[in-house]
Amino acid sequence: AQTVTQSQPEMSVQEAETVTLSCTYDTSESDYYLFWYKQPPSRQMILVIRQEAYKQQNATENRFSVNFQKAAKSFSLKISDSQLGDAAMYFCALRKGETSGSRLTFGEGTQLTVNP
Amino acid sequence: DGGITQSPKYLFRKEGQNVTLSCEQNLNHDAMYWYRQDPGQGLRLIYYSQIVNDFQKGDIAEGYSVSREKKESFPLTVTSAQKNPTAFYLCASRAPGKGYGYTFGSGTRLTVV
């Protein structure tokens, strides 16, 4: 079984500042993928960033970057220059590689508030 | 534009009734999924299908049923056996190949009245 844990139910950040959301996971697979999804008040799930476990380089998408620590099974999301539109629920998720099925396992989520 | 359409957006059900939530995609994705979201919790997998005419139970399949007669469609039926059906339901699909995340629909809010 695989698990994903987000230990911060709520976080807040000042506009233009940087915030880091934490995520730890557990899996026995060697081939897997990690994702961060954003769910704004509209409740539409939006893919923010993804990381392949076999890649050592941390993924980056504009103001969003991850700190992937494979040995520690940690996958944190850093949001730089926070904007009001970043306010949302953020979910960390894990998916096994193609040969082991393709279901996503989600963490409990972190509600991010951005203060003006 | 390609995407996933869920309908209706809001659904009210009387106790003891079955209801069916629609999920249609025009992305030509093989794999489709149903998740349930409750307040303060993450998404939990109900059912998934990796190919037409085949589907598997997820973690919380009791009280739910699905069908996959067409590639584009993956309807979810919430039966009267589901004791606590009030929740937000999300449908998703995934392109084949490694590394792809899911594309999600906009969800259906089901309320038992």
mmCIF file of C-alpha atoms in Angstrom:
data_model
loop_
_atom_site.group_PDB
_atom_site.id
_atom_site.type_symbol
_atom_site.label_atom_id
_atom_site.label_comp_id
_atom_site.label_asym_id
_atom_site.label_seq_id
_atom_site.Cartn_x
_atom_site.Cartn_y
_atom_site.Cartn_z
ATOM 1 C CA ALA A 1 0.000 0.000 0.000
ATOM 2 C CA GLN A 2 1.109 3.537 -0.604
ATOM 3 C CA THR A 3 0.344 6.533 1.588
ATOM 4 C CA VAL A 4 0.693 10.289 1.274
ATOM 5 C CA THR A 5 0.746 12.571 4.304
ATOM 6 C CA GLN A 6 0.371 16.342 4.452
ATOM 7 C CA SER A 7 0.964 17.431 8.034
ATOM 8 C CA GLN A 8 -0.104 21.059 7.596
ATOM 9 C CA PRO A 9 -3.901 21.376 7.358
ATOM 10 C CA GLU A 10 -3.597 25.168 6.956
ATOM 11 C CA MET A 11 -0.870 27.603 5.946
ATOM 12 C CA SER A 12 -0.836 31.321 5.345
ATOM 13 C CA VAL A 13 1.557 33.641 3.521
ATOM 14 C CA GLN A 14 1.819 37.332 2.789
ATOM 15 C CA GLU A 15 1.467 38.390 -0.798
ATOM 16 C CA ALA A 16 4.853 38.409 -2.587
ATOM 17 C CA GLU A 17 6.432 36.200 0.071
ATOM 18 C CA THR A 18 7.519 32.549 -0.220
ATOM 19 C CA VAL A 19 5.793 29.576 1.349
ATOM 20 C CA THR A 20 6.637 25.876 1.490
ATOM 21 C CA LEU A 21 4.038 23.132 1.772
ATOM 22 C CA SER A 22 5.182 19.786 3.136
ATOM 23 C CA CYS A 23 4.422 16.291 1.905
ATOM 24 C CA THR A 24 5.781 12.893 2.865
ATOM 25 C CA TYR A 25 4.936 9.606 1.260
ATOM 26 C CA ASP A 26 5.521 5.924 1.554
ATOM 27 C CA THR A 27 5.760 3.397 -1.226
ATOM 28 C CA SER A 28 7.645 0.201 -1.896
ATOM 29 C CA GLU A 29 7.796 0.943 -5.612
ATOM 30 C CA SER A 30 10.964 2.149 -7.300
ATOM 31 C CA ASP A 31 9.094 3.585 -10.284
ATOM 32 C CA TYR A 32 6.617 6.271 -9.303
ATOM 33 C CA TYR A 33 5.542 9.848 -9.923
ATOM 34 C CA LEU A 34 4.660 12.656 -7.575
ATOM 35 C CA PHE A 35 2.281 15.531 -8.198
ATOM 36 C CA TRP A 36 0.971 18.690 -6.617
ATOM 37 C CA TYR A 37 -2.588 19.686 -7.453
ATOM 38 C CA LYS A 38 -4.312 22.951 -6.660
ATOM 39 C CA GLN A 39 -8.051 23.159 -5.903
ATOM 40 C CA PRO A 40 -9.340 26.756 -5.793
ATOM 41 C CA PRO A 41 -12.805 27.649 -4.468
ATOM 42 C CA SER A 42 -14.273 26.604 -7.834
ATOM 43 C CA ARG A 43 -13.183 23.068 -6.809
ATOM 44 C CA GLN A 44 -11.603 22.421 -10.196
ATOM 45 C CA MET A 45 -8.460 20.323 -9.713
ATOM 46 C CA ILE A 46 -5.479 21.860 -11.481
ATOM 47 C CA LEU A 47 -2.102 20.175 -11.947
ATOM 48 C CA VAL A 48 0.636 22.421 -10.586
ATOM 49 C CA ILE A 49 3.791 20.375 -10.970
ATOM 50 C CA ARG A 50 5.004 16.796 -11.318
ATOM 51 C CA GLN A 51 8.197 14.923 -10.524
ATOM 52 C CA GLU A 52 9.501 11.610 -11.806
ATOM 53 C CA ALA A 53 11.112 9.599 -9.024
ATOM 54 C CA TYR A 54 14.019 8.550 -11.230
ATOM 55 C CA LYS A 55 15.016 12.168 -11.851
ATOM 56 C CA GLN A 56 17.294 13.757 -9.285
ATOM 57 C CA GLN A 57 16.687 17.260 -10.550
ATOM 58 C CA ASN A 58 13.867 19.074 -8.823
ATOM 59 C CA ALA A 59 10.981 20.095 -11.053
ATOM 60 C CA THR A 60 10.191 23.784 -11.565
ATOM 61 C CA GLU A 61 7.222 25.519 -13.143
ATOM 62 C CA ASN A 62 7.519 29.298 -13.061
ATOM 63 C CA ARG A 63 6.969 30.351 -9.410
ATOM 64 C CA PHE A 64 6.424 26.767 -8.275
ATOM 65 C CA SER A 65 9.248 24.398 -7.443
ATOM 66 C CA VAL A 66 9.663 21.204 -5.482
ATOM 67 C CA ASN A 67 12.246 19.850 -3.092
ATOM 68 C CA PHE A 68 12.300 16.132 -3.790
ATOM 69 C CA GLN A 69 14.219 14.122 -1.205
ATOM 70 C CA LYS A 70 13.874 10.520 -2.355
ATOM 71 C CA ALA A 71 15.696 8.863 0.531
ATOM 72 C CA ALA A 72 13.604 10.772 3.050
ATOM 73 C CA LYS A 73 10.444 10.257 0.957
ATOM 74 C CA SER A 74 9.710 13.939 1.103
ATOM 75 C CA PHE A 75 8.193 16.109 -1.643
ATOM 76 C CA SER A 76 7.622 19.724 -0.605
ATOM 77 C CA LEU A 77 6.197 22.501 -2.772
ATOM 78 C CA LYS A 78 7.665 25.998 -2.707
ATOM 79 C CA ILE A 79 5.619 28.907 -3.989
ATOM 80 C CA SER A 80 7.657 32.040 -4.615
ATOM 81 C CA ASP A 81 6.287 35.564 -4.951
ATOM 82 C CA SER A 82 2.892 34.408 -3.686
ATOM 83 C CA GLN A 83 -0.138 35.916 -5.377
ATOM 84 C CA LEU A 84 -3.733 36.245 -4.223
ATOM 85 C CA GLY A 85 -4.711 33.756 -6.923
ATOM 86 C CA ASP A 86 -2.545 31.105 -5.274
ATOM 87 C CA ALA A 87 -5.040 30.807 -2.431
ATOM 88 C CA ALA A 88 -6.436 27.294 -2.656
ATOM 89 C CA MET A 89 -6.338 23.780 -1.257
ATOM 90 C CA TYR A 90 -3.178 22.026 -2.321
ATOM 91 C CA PHE A 91 -2.966 18.259 -2.620
ATOM 92 C CA CYS A 92 0.129 16.121 -2.877
ATOM 93 C CA ALA A 93 -0.361 12.888 -4.821
ATOM 94 C CA LEU A 94 1.576 9.745 -5.707
ATOM 95 C CA ARG A 95 1.165 7.406 -8.643
ATOM 96 C CA LYS A 96 2.927 4.132 -9.298
ATOM 97 C CA GLY A 97 4.655 3.557 -12.606
ATOM 98 C CA GLU A 98 2.733 2.301 -15.583
ATOM 99 C CA THR A 99 3.375 -1.382 -15.030
ATOM 100 C CA SER A 100 1.970 -1.299 -11.510
ATOM 101 C CA GLY A 101 -1.358 0.343 -12.216
ATOM 102 C CA SER A 102 -2.075 3.999 -12.484
ATOM 103 C CA ARG A 103 -4.180 5.100 -9.547
ATOM 104 C CA LEU A 104 -3.349 8.353 -7.772
ATOM 105 C CA THR A 105 -3.165 8.389 -3.982
ATOM 106 C CA PHE A 106 -3.805 11.807 -2.426
ATOM 107 C CA GLY A 107 -2.806 13.440 0.810
ATOM 108 C CA GLU A 108 -5.334 15.190 3.039
ATOM 109 C CA GLY A 109 -4.596 18.607 1.613
ATOM 110 C CA THR A 110 -3.221 21.944 2.854
ATOM 111 C CA GLN A 111 -5.433 25.018 2.752
ATOM 112 C CA LEU A 112 -3.290 27.989 1.708
ATOM 113 C CA THR A 113 -4.385 31.530 2.513
ATOM 114 C CA VAL A 114 -2.645 34.477 0.857
ATOM 115 C CA ASN A 115 -2.890 37.730 2.814
ATOM 116 C CA PRO A 116 -2.717 41.046 0.955
ATOM 117 C CA ASP B 1 -11.711 22.040 -26.722
ATOM 118 C CA GLY B 2 -10.999 18.676 -25.152
ATOM 119 C CA GLY B 3 -11.948 18.007 -21.587
ATOM 120 C CA ILE B 4 -14.096 16.174 -19.103
ATOM 121 C CA THR B 5 -17.724 17.069 -18.530
ATOM 122 C CA GLN B 6 -19.495 16.099 -15.357
ATOM 123 C CA SER B 7 -23.212 16.545 -14.915
ATOM 124 C CA PRO B 8 -25.169 17.651 -13.107
ATOM 125 C CA LYS B 9 -23.198 20.171 -11.069
ATOM 126 C CA TYR B 10 -25.582 19.784 -8.112
ATOM 127 C CA LEU B 11 -27.714 16.749 -7.383
ATOM 128 C CA PHE B 12 -30.213 16.083 -4.626
ATOM 129 C CA ARG B 13 -31.275 12.598 -3.697
ATOM 130 C CA LYS B 14 -33.915 11.289 -1.383
ATOM 131 C CA GLU B 15 -32.908 8.526 0.951
ATOM 132 C CA GLY B 16 -33.395 5.117 -0.613
ATOM 133 C CA GLN B 17 -33.011 6.326 -4.174
ATOM 134 C CA ASN B 18 -30.319 5.448 -6.676
ATOM 135 C CA VAL B 19 -28.770 8.288 -8.632
ATOM 136 C CA THR B 20 -26.345 8.316 -11.559
ATOM 137 C CA LEU B 21 -23.583 10.864 -12.048
ATOM 138 C CA SER B 22 -22.437 11.440 -15.580
ATOM 139 C CA CYS B 23 -18.832 11.722 -16.746
ATOM 140 C CA GLU B 24 -17.942 12.221 -20.410
ATOM 141 C CA GLN B 25 -14.517 12.915 -21.923
ATOM 142 C CA ASN B 26 -13.410 13.766 -25.438
ATOM 143 C CA LEU B 27 -9.691 13.452 -24.783
ATOM 144 C CA ASN B 28 -9.451 9.924 -26.164
ATOM 145 C CA HIS B 29 -8.086 8.754 -22.811
ATOM 146 C CA ASP B 30 -8.305 5.067 -21.975
ATOM 147 C CA ALA B 31 -8.199 5.360 -18.193
ATOM 148 C CA MET B 32 -10.973 6.975 -16.159
ATOM 149 C CA TYR B 33 -11.500 7.370 -12.425
ATOM 150 C CA TRP B 34 -14.092 8.341 -9.839
ATOM 151 C CA TYR B 35 -13.059 10.006 -6.585
ATOM 152 C CA ARG B 36 -15.034 11.118 -3.592
ATOM 153 C CA GLN B 37 -14.069 14.229 -1.607
ATOM 154 C CA ASP B 38 -15.333 14.953 1.891
ATOM 155 C CA PRO B 39 -14.634 18.136 3.882
ATOM 156 C CA GLY B 40 -11.184 18.106 5.426
ATOM 157 C CA GLN B 41 -10.198 14.941 3.628
ATOM 158 C CA GLY B 42 -8.292 14.155 0.523
ATOM 159 C CA LEU B 43 -9.699 12.396 -2.489
ATOM 160 C CA ARG B 44 -10.585 8.745 -2.113
ATOM 161 C CA LEU B 45 -10.809 6.397 -5.071
ATOM 162 C CA ILE B 46 -14.174 4.758 -5.688
ATOM 163 C CA TYR B 47 -13.737 2.940 -9.022
ATOM 164 C CA TYR B 48 -11.442 3.107 -11.995
ATOM 165 C CA SER B 49 -11.361 1.746 -15.513
ATOM 166 C CA GLN B 50 -8.300 1.312 -17.684
ATOM 167 C CA ILE B 51 -10.119 0.079 -20.758
ATOM 168 C CA VAL B 52 -13.612 -0.254 -22.172
ATOM 169 C CA ASN B 53 -15.725 -3.021 -20.595
ATOM 170 C CA ASP B 54 -13.341 -3.360 -17.660
ATOM 171 C CA PHE B 55 -13.210 -1.643 -14.276
ATOM 172 C CA GLN B 56 -11.797 -2.212 -10.798
ATOM 173 C CA LYS B 57 -12.879 -1.308 -7.301
ATOM 174 C CA GLY B 58 -11.006 1.392 -5.500
ATOM 175 C CA ASP B 59 -10.745 1.943 -1.776
ATOM 176 C CA ILE B 60 -14.383 2.826 -1.067
ATOM 177 C CA ALA B 61 -16.446 0.985 -3.707
ATOM 178 C CA GLU B 62 -19.198 -0.262 -1.392
ATOM 179 C CA GLY B 63 -22.548 1.270 -2.287
ATOM 180 C CA TYR B 64 -21.392 2.401 -5.731
ATOM 181 C CA SER B 65 -21.478 0.882 -9.202
ATOM 182 C CA VAL B 66 -20.031 1.867 -12.581
ATOM 183 C CA SER B 67 -20.084 0.852 -16.212
ATOM 184 C CA ARG B 68 -17.696 1.454 -19.098
ATOM 185 C CA GLU B 69 -19.521 0.628 -22.309
ATOM 186 C CA LYS B 70 -17.890 3.423 -24.287
ATOM 187 C CA LYS B 71 -14.426 4.912 -24.112
ATOM 188 C CA GLU B 72 -15.854 8.381 -23.660
ATOM 189 C CA SER B 73 -18.247 7.620 -20.822
ATOM 190 C CA PHE B 74 -17.837 6.372 -17.247
ATOM 191 C CA PRO B 75 -21.062 6.910 -15.265
ATOM 192 C CA LEU B 76 -21.183 6.376 -11.510
ATOM 193 C CA THR B 77 -24.331 5.133 -9.770
ATOM 194 C CA VAL B 78 -24.724 5.875 -6.093
ATOM 195 C CA THR B 79 -27.020 3.186 -4.760
ATOM 196 C CA SER B 80 -29.260 3.140 -1.724
ATOM 197 C CA ALA B 81 -26.678 0.885 -0.098
ATOM 198 C CA GLN B 82 -24.320 3.841 0.247
ATOM 199 C CA LYS B 83 -25.039 5.006 3.779
ATOM 200 C CA ASN B 84 -23.444 8.418 3.622
ATOM 201 C CA PRO B 85 -23.511 9.593 0.011
ATOM 202 C CA THR B 86 -23.436 13.348 0.605
ATOM 203 C CA ALA B 87 -20.082 14.440 -0.844
ATOM 204 C CA PHE B 88 -18.326 16.047 -3.773
ATOM 205 C CA TYR B 89 -17.591 13.621 -6.605
ATOM 206 C CA LEU B 90 -14.781 14.101 -9.096
ATOM 207 C CA CYS B 91 -14.235 12.236 -12.336
ATOM 208 C CA ALA B 92 -10.822 12.117 -13.980
ATOM 209 C CA SER B 93 -9.072 10.625 -16.959
ATOM 210 C CA ARG B 94 -5.459 10.036 -17.855
ATOM 211 C CA ALA B 95 -3.506 9.872 -21.060
ATOM 212 C CA PRO B 96 -1.509 6.693 -21.653
ATOM 213 C CA GLY B 97 2.172 6.647 -20.929
ATOM 214 C CA LYS B 98 4.286 7.260 -17.920
ATOM 215 C CA GLY B 99 4.418 10.509 -16.059
ATOM 216 C CA TYR B 100 1.016 11.879 -16.890
ATOM 217 C CA GLY B 101 -1.221 13.227 -14.194
ATOM 218 C CA TYR B 102 -4.979 13.257 -14.336
ATOM 219 C CA THR B 103 -7.348 15.657 -16.065
ATOM 220 C CA PHE B 104 -10.302 16.335 -13.787
ATOM 221 C CA GLY B 105 -13.889 17.295 -14.404
ATOM 222 C CA SER B 106 -15.497 20.125 -12.474
ATOM 223 C CA GLY B 107 -17.284 17.786 -10.088
ATOM 224 C CA THR B 108 -20.793 16.973 -8.888
ATOM 225 C CA ARG B 109 -22.046 17.929 -5.456
ATOM 226 C CA LEU B 110 -24.462 15.252 -4.227
ATOM 227 C CA THR B 111 -26.709 15.978 -1.271
ATOM 228 C CA VAL B 112 -29.115 13.574 0.380
ATOM 229 C CA VAL B 113 -32.325 15.284 1.465
#
